XYZ file of C-alpha atoms in Angstrom:
665
model
C 16.296 -8.179 6.915
C 13.082 -10.017 6.193
C 12.915 -13.032 3.905
C 14.242 -11.761 0.584
C 12.070 -13.825 -1.709
C 8.967 -12.949 0.297
C 9.896 -9.260 0.420
C 9.367 -9.073 -3.325
C 5.693 -9.766 -2.820
C 5.246 -6.458 -1.009
C 5.030 -4.192 -4.048
C 1.340 -3.352 -3.776
C 1.771 -0.427 -1.389
C 5.496 -0.156 -0.839
C 8.490 -1.409 -2.690
C 11.854 -2.116 -1.152
C 14.679 0.422 -1.249
C 18.398 0.021 -1.424
C 21.706 1.610 -0.583
C 24.650 1.156 -2.994
C 25.718 4.777 -3.360
C 28.169 3.998 -6.176
C 25.361 2.714 -8.376
C 23.198 5.703 -7.556
C 25.980 8.137 -8.377
C 26.708 6.443 -11.709
C 23.173 5.994 -12.974
C 21.101 8.591 -11.175
C 17.858 7.907 -9.276
C 15.875 6.643 -12.295
C 16.069 7.019 -16.035
C 13.569 9.692 -17.003
C 13.158 8.680 -20.664
C 14.400 5.114 -21.081
C 14.071 2.827 -24.068
C 13.842 -0.932 -23.934
C 17.583 -1.234 -24.610
C 18.487 1.202 -21.842
C 16.316 -0.641 -19.323
C 17.937 -3.948 -20.262
C 21.436 -2.457 -20.039
C 20.690 -0.954 -16.653
C 19.410 -4.328 -15.488
C 22.635 -5.952 -16.747
C 24.675 -3.417 -14.832
C 22.883 -4.117 -11.561
C 23.288 -7.860 -12.059
C 26.998 -7.382 -12.747
C 27.511 -5.318 -9.621
C 25.727 -7.953 -7.547
C 27.945 -10.692 -8.994
C 31.083 -8.688 -8.211
C 30.129 -8.410 -4.557
C 29.053 -12.015 -4.290
C 32.343 -13.185 -5.822
C 34.305 -10.909 -3.503
C 32.468 -12.219 -0.453
C 32.946 -15.870 -1.389
C 36.495 -15.478 -2.660
C 37.801 -13.699 0.431
C 40.314 -15.892 2.280
C 40.482 -13.595 5.296
C 38.563 -14.475 8.432
C 34.948 -13.225 8.316
C 34.374 -9.813 9.841
C 31.638 -7.211 9.633
C 33.102 -5.413 6.630
C 33.979 -8.387 4.434
C 30.921 -10.505 5.282
C 27.801 -8.798 6.677
C 28.750 -5.497 5.022
C 29.211 -7.094 1.605
C 26.021 -9.086 1.987
C 24.156 -5.878 2.818
C 25.509 -4.275 -0.362
C 24.143 -7.235 -2.317
C 20.744 -6.778 -0.675
C 20.831 -3.067 -1.439
C 21.605 -3.596 -5.112
C 19.013 -6.331 -5.513
C 16.279 -4.215 -4.018
C 17.258 -1.067 -5.885
C 17.142 -2.903 -9.199
C 13.948 -4.783 -8.349
C 11.891 -1.786 -7.421
C 13.311 0.686 -9.870
C 12.301 -1.717 -12.624
C 8.945 -2.077 -10.874
C 8.512 1.681 -11.192
C 9.139 1.465 -14.931
C 6.521 -1.272 -15.085
C 3.986 0.977 -13.340
C 4.492 4.352 -15.010
C 6.097 4.215 -18.463
C 4.053 5.154 -21.490
C 4.036 2.094 -23.755
C 3.301 -1.601 -23.171
C 6.769 -2.453 -24.504
C 8.557 -0.227 -21.995
C 6.405 -1.443 -19.121
C 7.115 -5.019 -20.182
C 10.861 -4.285 -20.198
C 10.571 -3.035 -16.622
C 8.615 -6.132 -15.680
C 11.216 -8.395 -17.264
C 13.975 -6.805 -15.206
C 11.886 -7.033 -12.041
C 11.366 -10.747 -12.671
C 15.071 -11.230 -13.363
C 16.003 -9.542 -10.096
C 13.454 -11.624 -8.212
C 15.100 -14.748 -9.558
C 18.536 -13.472 -8.612
C 17.299 -12.583 -5.142
C 16.010 -16.121 -4.721
C 19.364 -17.463 -5.896
C 21.157 -15.388 -3.267
C 18.795 -16.527 -0.508
C 19.417 -20.191 -1.404
C 23.213 -19.954 -1.584
C 24.816 -22.364 0.892
C 28.276 -20.782 0.465
C 26.907 -17.327 1.329
C 24.974 -18.704 4.275
C 27.987 -20.673 5.551
C 30.161 -17.568 5.316
C 27.609 -15.584 7.322
C 27.176 -18.324 9.924
C 30.903 -18.294 10.588
C 30.802 -14.593 11.526
C 30.992 -13.765 15.230
C 28.815 -10.770 16.155
C 28.801 -11.264 19.931
C 30.682 -8.027 20.595
C 28.715 -5.861 18.155
C 25.868 -3.430 18.868
C 22.223 -4.497 19.179
C 21.257 -3.239 15.698
C 23.958 -5.321 14.059
C 23.066 -8.399 16.093
C 19.376 -8.079 15.268
C 20.118 -7.615 11.585
C 22.497 -10.560 11.567
C 19.995 -12.860 13.276
C 17.164 -11.738 10.988
C 19.405 -12.391 7.994
C 20.153 -15.962 9.046
C 16.465 -16.559 9.775
C 15.530 -15.329 6.317
C 17.986 -17.750 4.707
C 16.479 -20.625 6.669
C 12.904 -19.700 5.737
C 13.993 -19.450 2.123
C 15.079 -23.108 2.126
C 18.843 -22.840 2.319
C 18.985 -25.993 4.477
C 17.442 -28.159 1.747
C 19.545 -30.564 -0.308
C 20.691 -29.668 -3.816
C 17.514 -30.951 -5.456
C 15.309 -29.151 -2.941
C 17.083 -25.828 -3.404
C 16.938 -26.223 -7.164
C 13.178 -26.742 -7.003
C 12.724 -23.704 -4.756
C 14.677 -21.665 -7.304
C 12.445 -22.932 -10.108
C 9.353 -22.022 -8.115
C 10.602 -18.519 -7.339
C 11.508 -17.923 -10.983
C 8.040 -18.992 -12.051
C 6.415 -16.854 -9.360
C 8.374 -13.794 -10.448
C 7.125 -14.165 -14.008
C 3.565 -14.789 -12.840
C 3.597 -11.707 -10.605
C 4.677 -9.585 -13.546
C 1.920 -11.047 -15.708
C -0.693 -10.593 -12.987
C 0.104 -6.887 -12.570
C 0.313 -6.329 -16.312
C -3.101 -7.890 -16.901
C -4.663 -5.535 -14.359
C -2.975 -2.454 -15.796
C -3.662 -3.255 -19.442
C -7.273 -4.444 -19.135
C -9.136 -1.137 -19.012
C -12.865 -1.654 -19.469
C -15.194 0.961 -20.936
C -18.883 1.715 -21.158
C -20.794 4.268 -23.207
C -23.345 6.461 -21.465
C -25.603 9.244 -22.574
C -25.092 12.620 -20.901
C -28.564 12.290 -19.342
C -27.471 9.166 -17.486
C -24.944 11.215 -15.524
C -27.668 12.992 -13.591
C -26.657 13.397 -9.981
C -22.944 13.739 -10.690
C -21.022 16.969 -10.021
C -21.213 19.362 -12.954
C -17.430 19.588 -13.315
C -17.292 15.803 -13.715
C -19.817 15.902 -16.559
C -18.186 18.868 -18.289
C -14.767 17.173 -18.208
C -16.062 14.173 -20.233
C -16.063 14.530 -24.015
C -19.230 13.693 -25.925
C -18.450 11.567 -28.982
C -19.877 11.922 -32.473
C -22.524 9.367 -31.544
C -23.699 11.577 -28.702
C -22.331 9.230 -26.048
C -19.650 9.604 -23.366
C -17.071 6.838 -22.926
C -16.165 6.040 -19.331
C -13.288 3.781 -18.316
C -12.726 1.612 -15.264
C -10.082 4.072 -13.992
C -10.909 5.271 -10.479
C -11.459 8.984 -11.346
C -14.182 7.876 -13.790
C -15.645 5.003 -11.804
C -15.844 6.133 -8.183
C -17.886 9.336 -8.745
C -20.439 7.455 -10.834
C -20.868 4.769 -8.183
C -21.186 7.481 -5.522
C -23.481 10.033 -7.145
C -25.216 8.743 -10.299
C -28.989 8.585 -9.858
C -29.380 5.748 -12.350
C -29.436 2.267 -10.788
C -29.083 0.795 -14.255
C -25.912 2.780 -14.991
C -24.306 1.858 -11.686
C -25.220 -1.803 -12.086
C -23.841 -2.261 -15.589
C -20.764 -0.142 -14.813
C -20.006 -2.246 -11.724
C -20.300 -5.420 -13.798
C -17.611 -4.158 -16.175
C -15.441 -2.996 -13.283
C -15.873 -6.295 -11.444
C -14.455 -8.282 -14.351
C -11.189 -6.443 -14.875
C -8.354 -8.821 -15.798
C -10.797 -11.751 -15.865
C -10.600 -14.508 -16.936
C -6.888 -14.083 -17.751
C -5.779 -13.624 -14.148
C -7.693 -16.608 -12.782
C -5.214 -18.983 -14.384
C -2.311 -16.812 -13.186
C -3.674 -16.853 -9.634
C -4.248 -20.595 -9.736
C -0.579 -21.104 -10.553
C 0.528 -18.603 -7.885
C -1.522 -20.334 -5.179
C -0.284 -23.785 -6.203
C 3.370 -22.820 -6.388
C 3.334 -20.927 -3.104
C 1.783 -23.925 -1.368
C 4.545 -26.149 -2.742
C 7.139 -23.595 -1.639
C 5.730 -23.563 1.896
C 5.777 -27.333 2.200
C 9.295 -27.577 0.803
C 10.505 -25.143 3.459
C 8.745 -26.938 6.312
C 5.478 -25.005 6.700
C 1.915 -26.276 6.548
C 0.878 -23.590 4.081
C 2.039 -20.346 2.537
C 0.289 -18.238 5.175
C 2.327 -19.904 7.923
C 5.526 -19.260 5.963
C 4.596 -15.657 5.239
C 3.553 -14.806 8.804
C 6.691 -16.250 10.432
C 8.448 -12.859 10.626
C 5.372 -10.696 11.273
C 4.005 -9.226 14.485
C 1.150 -11.740 14.289
C 3.501 -14.585 13.504
C 1.168 -17.589 13.334
C -2.025 -18.406 11.472
C -3.793 -18.877 14.816
C -2.956 -15.333 15.885
C -4.347 -14.006 12.615
C -7.524 -16.063 12.973
C -7.929 -14.795 16.544
C -7.503 -11.214 15.333
C -10.120 -11.711 12.612
C -12.565 -13.077 15.198
C -11.875 -10.223 17.627
C -12.406 -7.618 14.923
C -15.619 -9.239 13.735
C -17.021 -9.300 17.267
C -16.372 -5.556 17.573
C -17.439 -4.559 14.060
C -20.551 -6.629 13.307
C -22.925 -4.844 15.754
C -21.753 -1.482 14.427
C -22.178 -2.681 10.850
C -25.718 -3.828 11.578
C -26.567 -0.304 12.704
C -25.033 1.106 9.524
C -26.981 -1.360 7.399
C -30.252 -0.428 9.088
C -29.754 3.230 8.157
C -28.762 2.378 4.596
C -31.703 0.034 4.051
C -34.155 2.581 5.442
C -32.829 5.136 2.981
C -33.104 2.665 0.103
C -36.708 1.865 1.005
C -37.488 5.569 1.009
C -35.886 6.081 -2.403
C -36.893 2.733 -3.935
C -40.119 1.632 -2.197
C -40.487 -2.112 -1.937
C -36.770 -2.852 -1.726
C -35.885 -5.590 0.753
C -32.100 -5.797 0.423
C -29.271 -3.555 -0.683
C -27.613 -4.481 -3.954
C -23.824 -4.050 -4.300
C -24.175 -1.317 -6.931
C -26.355 0.695 -4.537
C -24.051 0.713 -1.536
C -21.705 3.539 -2.541
C -24.646 5.652 -3.711
C -26.666 5.199 -0.518
C -23.892 6.340 1.814
C -24.010 10.027 0.835
C -27.811 9.946 0.936
C -27.750 8.798 4.568
C -25.042 11.318 5.374
C -27.232 14.124 4.069
C -30.497 12.961 5.636
C -29.276 11.737 9.027
C -26.138 13.802 9.619
C -26.727 16.968 7.556
C -23.486 16.341 5.667
C -23.191 16.544 1.871
C -19.929 15.172 0.399
C -20.375 17.416 -2.642
C -20.546 20.456 -0.401
C -17.192 19.440 1.072
C -15.711 18.498 -2.310
C -15.651 22.110 -3.543
C -12.929 22.882 -0.957
C -10.492 20.152 -2.042
C -8.733 21.228 -5.224
C -5.828 18.898 -5.967
C -2.965 21.391 -5.952
C -4.222 23.038 -2.785
C -4.490 19.646 -1.113
C -0.951 18.769 -2.156
C 0.428 22.026 -0.817
C -1.562 21.663 2.389
C -0.147 18.204 2.992
C 3.353 19.557 2.461
C 2.684 22.391 4.917
C 1.446 19.878 7.486
C 4.809 18.135 7.198
C 6.560 21.315 8.225
C 4.216 22.068 11.119
C 4.420 18.572 12.571
C 8.020 17.634 11.923
C 9.877 20.866 11.197
C 10.869 19.861 7.659
C 10.073 21.676 4.428
C 9.084 20.279 1.028
C 10.862 22.060 -1.819
C 10.967 21.519 -5.601
C 13.739 19.187 -6.780
C 15.364 20.023 -10.116
C 15.668 16.654 -11.860
C 14.350 15.031 -15.066
C 11.036 13.147 -14.920
C 9.376 10.444 -17.041
C 6.151 12.351 -17.759
C 5.087 15.979 -17.775
C 2.618 15.313 -14.926
C 5.373 14.111 -12.582
C 6.511 16.560 -9.890
C 9.850 15.993 -8.109
C 10.367 17.280 -4.559
C 12.892 17.135 -1.742
C 12.494 17.161 2.020
C 14.728 19.775 3.661
C 15.555 20.319 7.334
C 17.627 23.315 8.421
C 18.973 23.690 4.895
C 19.968 20.025 4.574
C 18.266 17.721 2.084
C 16.930 14.660 3.934
C 15.282 12.818 1.069
C 13.680 13.174 -2.346
C 10.528 11.875 -3.995
C 8.600 11.890 -7.242
C 4.865 12.638 -7.225
C 3.021 11.007 -10.152
C -0.575 11.844 -9.288
C -2.876 11.596 -12.294
C -4.157 8.665 -14.372
C -3.092 7.832 -17.918
C -3.487 4.729 -20.094
C -1.488 1.708 -18.930
C -0.383 3.266 -15.654
C -0.740 1.484 -12.310
C -4.394 1.910 -11.433
C -4.398 2.530 -7.676
C -2.050 4.295 -5.240
C 1.263 3.153 -3.808
C 4.726 4.253 -2.788
C 7.854 2.697 -4.244
C 11.012 3.359 -2.223
C 13.763 3.490 -4.834
C 16.927 4.120 -2.848
C 17.348 3.952 0.912
C 20.222 6.408 1.092
C 23.771 5.934 2.242
C 25.105 7.833 5.266
C 28.622 6.746 4.297
C 28.327 8.395 0.870
C 26.076 11.271 1.902
C 23.254 10.063 -0.358
C 19.632 10.541 0.702
C 16.552 8.309 0.303
C 14.546 8.555 -2.908
C 10.999 7.262 -3.483
C 8.052 7.614 -5.858
C 4.396 8.172 -4.957
C 2.244 6.804 -7.793
C -1.490 7.445 -7.574
C -4.564 8.273 -9.695
C -6.104 11.481 -8.422
C -8.291 13.885 -10.414
C -6.554 17.014 -11.651
C -9.199 19.205 -10.089
C -11.668 18.766 -7.260
C -11.184 15.761 -4.975
C -13.448 13.802 -2.676
C -12.574 14.010 0.998
C -11.786 10.290 0.860
C -9.236 10.960 -1.863
C -7.621 13.588 0.357
C -7.364 10.885 3.020
C -5.741 8.486 0.543
C -3.250 11.148 -0.576
C -2.153 11.865 2.987
C -2.008 8.137 3.761
C 0.323 7.412 0.855
C 2.401 10.481 1.615
C 2.794 9.079 5.117
C 4.738 6.195 3.574
C 7.074 8.751 1.992
C 7.729 10.368 5.377
C 8.258 7.020 7.087
C 10.661 5.947 4.366
C 12.710 9.152 4.418
C 12.806 9.513 8.204
C 13.563 5.792 8.583
C 16.147 5.621 5.809
C 19.911 6.214 5.681
C 20.633 3.424 8.154
C 24.100 1.931 8.544
C 22.686 -1.185 6.864
C 20.234 -1.069 3.965
C 18.581 -4.103 5.521
C 17.594 -2.143 8.639
C 15.806 0.680 6.844
C 12.081 1.291 7.193
C 11.318 -1.368 4.596
C 12.475 -4.134 6.934
C 9.998 -3.363 9.710
C 7.373 -6.070 10.164
C 4.968 -5.883 7.247
C 1.844 -6.041 9.387
C 3.000 -2.771 10.973
C 3.906 -0.977 7.746
C 0.492 0.690 7.212
C 0.136 2.080 10.745
C 2.363 5.175 10.344
C 0.288 6.161 7.314
C -3.077 5.338 8.835
C -2.410 7.514 11.864
C -1.965 10.554 9.594
C -5.476 10.127 8.198
C -6.782 11.709 11.411
C -5.438 15.111 10.429
C -7.850 15.467 7.493
C -10.647 15.693 10.053
C -8.937 18.471 12.005
C -10.344 21.929 11.309
C -7.102 23.787 12.014
C -5.325 21.578 9.486
C -8.028 21.785 6.812
C -8.330 25.549 7.192
C -4.769 25.952 5.931
C -5.569 24.607 2.450
C -9.271 23.767 2.012
C -10.636 26.733 0.045
C -13.245 26.923 -2.711
C -13.011 28.660 -6.076
C -13.942 31.966 -4.449
C -11.111 31.623 -1.948
C -13.428 30.958 0.976
C -12.031 28.718 3.715
C -13.950 25.578 4.567
C -16.504 26.463 7.271
C -15.897 25.136 10.762
C -19.506 23.968 10.887
C -18.942 21.786 7.805
C -15.891 20.171 9.382
C -17.878 19.534 12.564
C -20.557 17.786 10.501
C -17.813 15.854 8.698
C -16.603 14.596 12.060
C -20.140 13.786 13.196
C -20.622 11.525 10.181
C -17.133 10.047 10.357
C -18.130 6.911 12.236
C -21.163 6.154 10.081
C -20.378 3.184 7.826
C -17.177 2.401 9.746
C -18.654 -0.901 10.860
C -19.641 -1.763 7.288
C -16.142 -0.810 6.182
C -14.459 -3.066 8.724
C -16.705 -5.993 7.823
C -15.918 -5.434 4.158
C -12.236 -5.415 4.997
C -12.663 -8.670 6.901
C -14.224 -10.147 3.790
C -11.123 -9.258 1.807
C -8.941 -10.501 4.647
C -10.725 -13.852 4.662
C -10.419 -14.103 0.875
C -6.698 -13.425 1.041
C -6.186 -15.841 3.943
C -8.343 -18.685 2.624
C -6.759 -18.789 -0.812
C -3.445 -19.557 0.900
C -4.615 -21.963 3.604
C -7.046 -24.176 1.667
C -6.891 -26.269 -1.504
C -7.172 -24.127 -4.644
C -10.919 -23.919 -5.462
C -12.182 -25.105 -8.806
C -14.026 -21.811 -9.321
C -11.981 -18.918 -7.915
C -14.706 -16.335 -8.345
C -17.337 -18.422 -6.604
C -15.023 -19.084 -3.659
C -13.972 -15.425 -3.417
C -17.597 -14.264 -3.426
C -18.496 -16.804 -0.727
C -15.586 -15.848 1.551
C -16.141 -12.138 1.115
C -19.884 -12.509 1.577
C -19.459 -14.316 4.888
C -18.432 -10.964 6.411
C -19.702 -8.177 4.189
C -23.331 -7.334 4.952
C -23.778 -6.549 1.268
C -22.301 -9.569 -0.520
C -20.555 -9.058 -3.860
C -22.544 -9.313 -7.053
C -22.915 -12.861 -8.413
C -21.276 -11.586 -11.600
C -18.234 -10.189 -9.772
C -14.827 -11.699 -10.458
C -13.058 -9.235 -8.185
C -10.278 -11.687 -7.369
C -8.814 -11.213 -10.843
C -7.986 -7.553 -10.140
C -7.400 -7.907 -6.382
C -3.706 -7.043 -6.607
C -3.142 -7.764 -2.941
C -3.660 -11.481 -3.590
C -0.212 -11.420 -5.115
C 1.426 -8.455 -3.421
C 0.192 -9.096 0.130
C -0.388 -12.811 -0.326
C -2.254 -14.228 2.675
C -1.640 -11.107 4.733
C -4.358 -8.632 3.801
C -5.099 -8.626 7.539
C -2.145 -6.214 7.680
C -4.469 -3.275 7.086
C -6.774 -4.149 9.967
C -3.973 -4.899 12.422
C -2.241 -1.670 11.427
C -5.463 0.257 12.090
C -5.444 -1.130 15.624
C -1.867 0.089 16.104
C -2.605 3.462 14.488
C -5.583 4.050 16.786
C -3.469 3.138 19.778
C -0.672 5.530 18.806
C -3.135 8.300 17.960
C -4.585 8.072 21.457
C -1.485 9.895 22.669
C -1.989 12.698 20.121
C -5.647 12.976 21.193
C -4.569 13.346 24.797
C -1.719 15.795 24.177
C -2.888 17.699 21.085
C -2.666 17.071 17.341
C -0.158 19.875 16.909
C 1.774 19.339 20.138
C 5.404 19.735 18.995
C 6.808 17.410 21.645
C 4.360 14.629 20.790
C 5.135 14.942 17.075
C 8.867 15.014 17.784
C 8.595 11.899 19.952
C 6.573 10.137 17.265
C 9.189 10.919 14.639
C 12.087 9.940 16.905
C 10.593 6.821 18.477
C 8.450 5.360 15.688
C 9.542 6.681 12.288
C 13.289 7.224 12.528
C 14.276 3.777 13.857
C 13.087 2.176 10.615
C 13.596 -1.560 10.896
C 16.340 -1.506 13.488
C 14.036 -2.816 16.239
C 10.796 -4.818 16.475
C 7.720 -2.710 15.785
C 6.107 -3.675 19.101
C 9.019 -2.029 20.903
C 8.650 1.151 18.843
C 4.972 1.436 19.738
C 5.692 0.675 23.389
C 8.301 3.430 23.485
C 5.784 5.943 22.107
C 2.630 5.056 24.034
C 4.340 3.744 27.177
C 2.744 0.267 27.180
C 2.042 -2.763 25.018
C -0.310 -2.503 22.035
C -3.977 -2.508 23.016
C -7.164 -3.185 21.000
C -9.063 -0.770 23.239
C -8.593 2.504 21.334
C -9.611 0.896 18.042
C -12.711 -0.661 19.601
C -13.778 2.557 21.305
C -13.363 4.438 18.049
C -15.402 1.822 16.197
C -18.158 1.794 18.804
C -18.801 5.483 18.227
C -20.734 4.259 15.198
C -23.214 2.284 17.325
C -26.800 3.568 17.180
C -27.479 6.151 19.853
C -30.294 5.238 22.251
């Protein structure tokens, strides 16, 4: 199992699951209509169950064995993670600030308890005395990872040192809750006249209510914001809207971040590391800061020439539309992309958009699951916390393999992006299956092709979690795989939304006409345009994430973030942007935003086998499920990839894919 206190930071995309079948059977997967009292009582129950197991483990006078030592410890881990991330779900999705705050309070309490467990010398000493020499490889790996996580947590410190680490982790838990709450609660708005929405799809305009003053109120929620920044003709509208969007949770979160950075640096030094990045990377695939810096440099060398070609096309289009322009402004970038796609590649995103109705997309993604992996998605009859939530179960040969909630559409106070929260890892001993929640903010109507990609990406986490769940130990489920691998099994699935045979199964317009093959061919032709700009933008975020955790805390966080991001992005952020305040990954992924880029390298490498053998080749898909998804965290990720592709991970496939965006001579 990875470092427990650090694992709590990984809630941005995935949360951590658990086992503990007795708790699941007593309380159910989640409360569908909880009050503040019920959330608190449920939190008390989890804490009590954890204490019972800890007392039993420490009070046992028998010689340590797998059942009374590692097994009991694993039950503690399972309960801690179940409670932590179930309460995190309440914090993300419940309908009132008070209920979300109650979920956040429980999440913080469990984070503190998890830190307490990881700093317990008696628990560590009991584990150290266990002999696992004659056990299987999975048990030995789990045992060794467990001891390593205790050591990284600071268990070897003296009493005063451990007490200070506990104080820091308690403070960090509260700060993380506050950071997320500030982002969720600070919804900005602007008023626009209907005329200002020229250029936007008609269904977008018709879905917005005109107030008594003749104006339309738009929020900073993605379904409002992204279409405006993509299609609105008005530079003025896009500029002032982006200024509001760029100041979400600011200035409140700057002080929260300052404390997070300072405390994590102190934590790293207490536990023997130069900085928090070094501590955080210690159990990753790229396990040193030097390896991450080398990866950033390698990616920049590959991406910058491609990005320059992208920028040249974008600037030429801007100069055609706005004569006299010399540089691209940040609020123009999203708008220029579709213009270049239409002029240079004969591809219109709005033409494609008419074929991606939300429910059809959802059903098409479910059908793809069956075609690739032989499993069926069926409705699950269970209570839900909101009328928009849809519960489903994954069934293979009549047997339920896992269950998940789909909470797809925005509402006030809800988590503003897209993520998966594994709630319960499943228990093979008790016959219980994994349960997770997919929380996102998709329009309840027509979707952009990019939103289809995001949907399938997040759903990929669901598949990975369910296929890689129900391990003998909760601590060897999918959630314990190295966290700079965790995005790869989702990123590889994004390729299928460019496959005509896949799209033809669900992409139909209002008249029932299937998406034309010619349109999909043009979609693929334009696919590599802007990929270089994208990678450079991602490197800017990577550098921001990395630098905040390897350098002294800057006096002006926004100025530093804009400088670090601008060193890579060919269109630097606006001088008014305070994007760091709503950059949730600064807390959730800490210094490790590079995870996304490294995972894209792995995903491209794994997809090279599908390209060679066929996207719907049943043997390839079966091997991918068996060799990459099902092992969960039982083995190092590098070994899983090697088993599937037949060699060590290579940068080559990613670079070749990227270089398809180079200007053609």
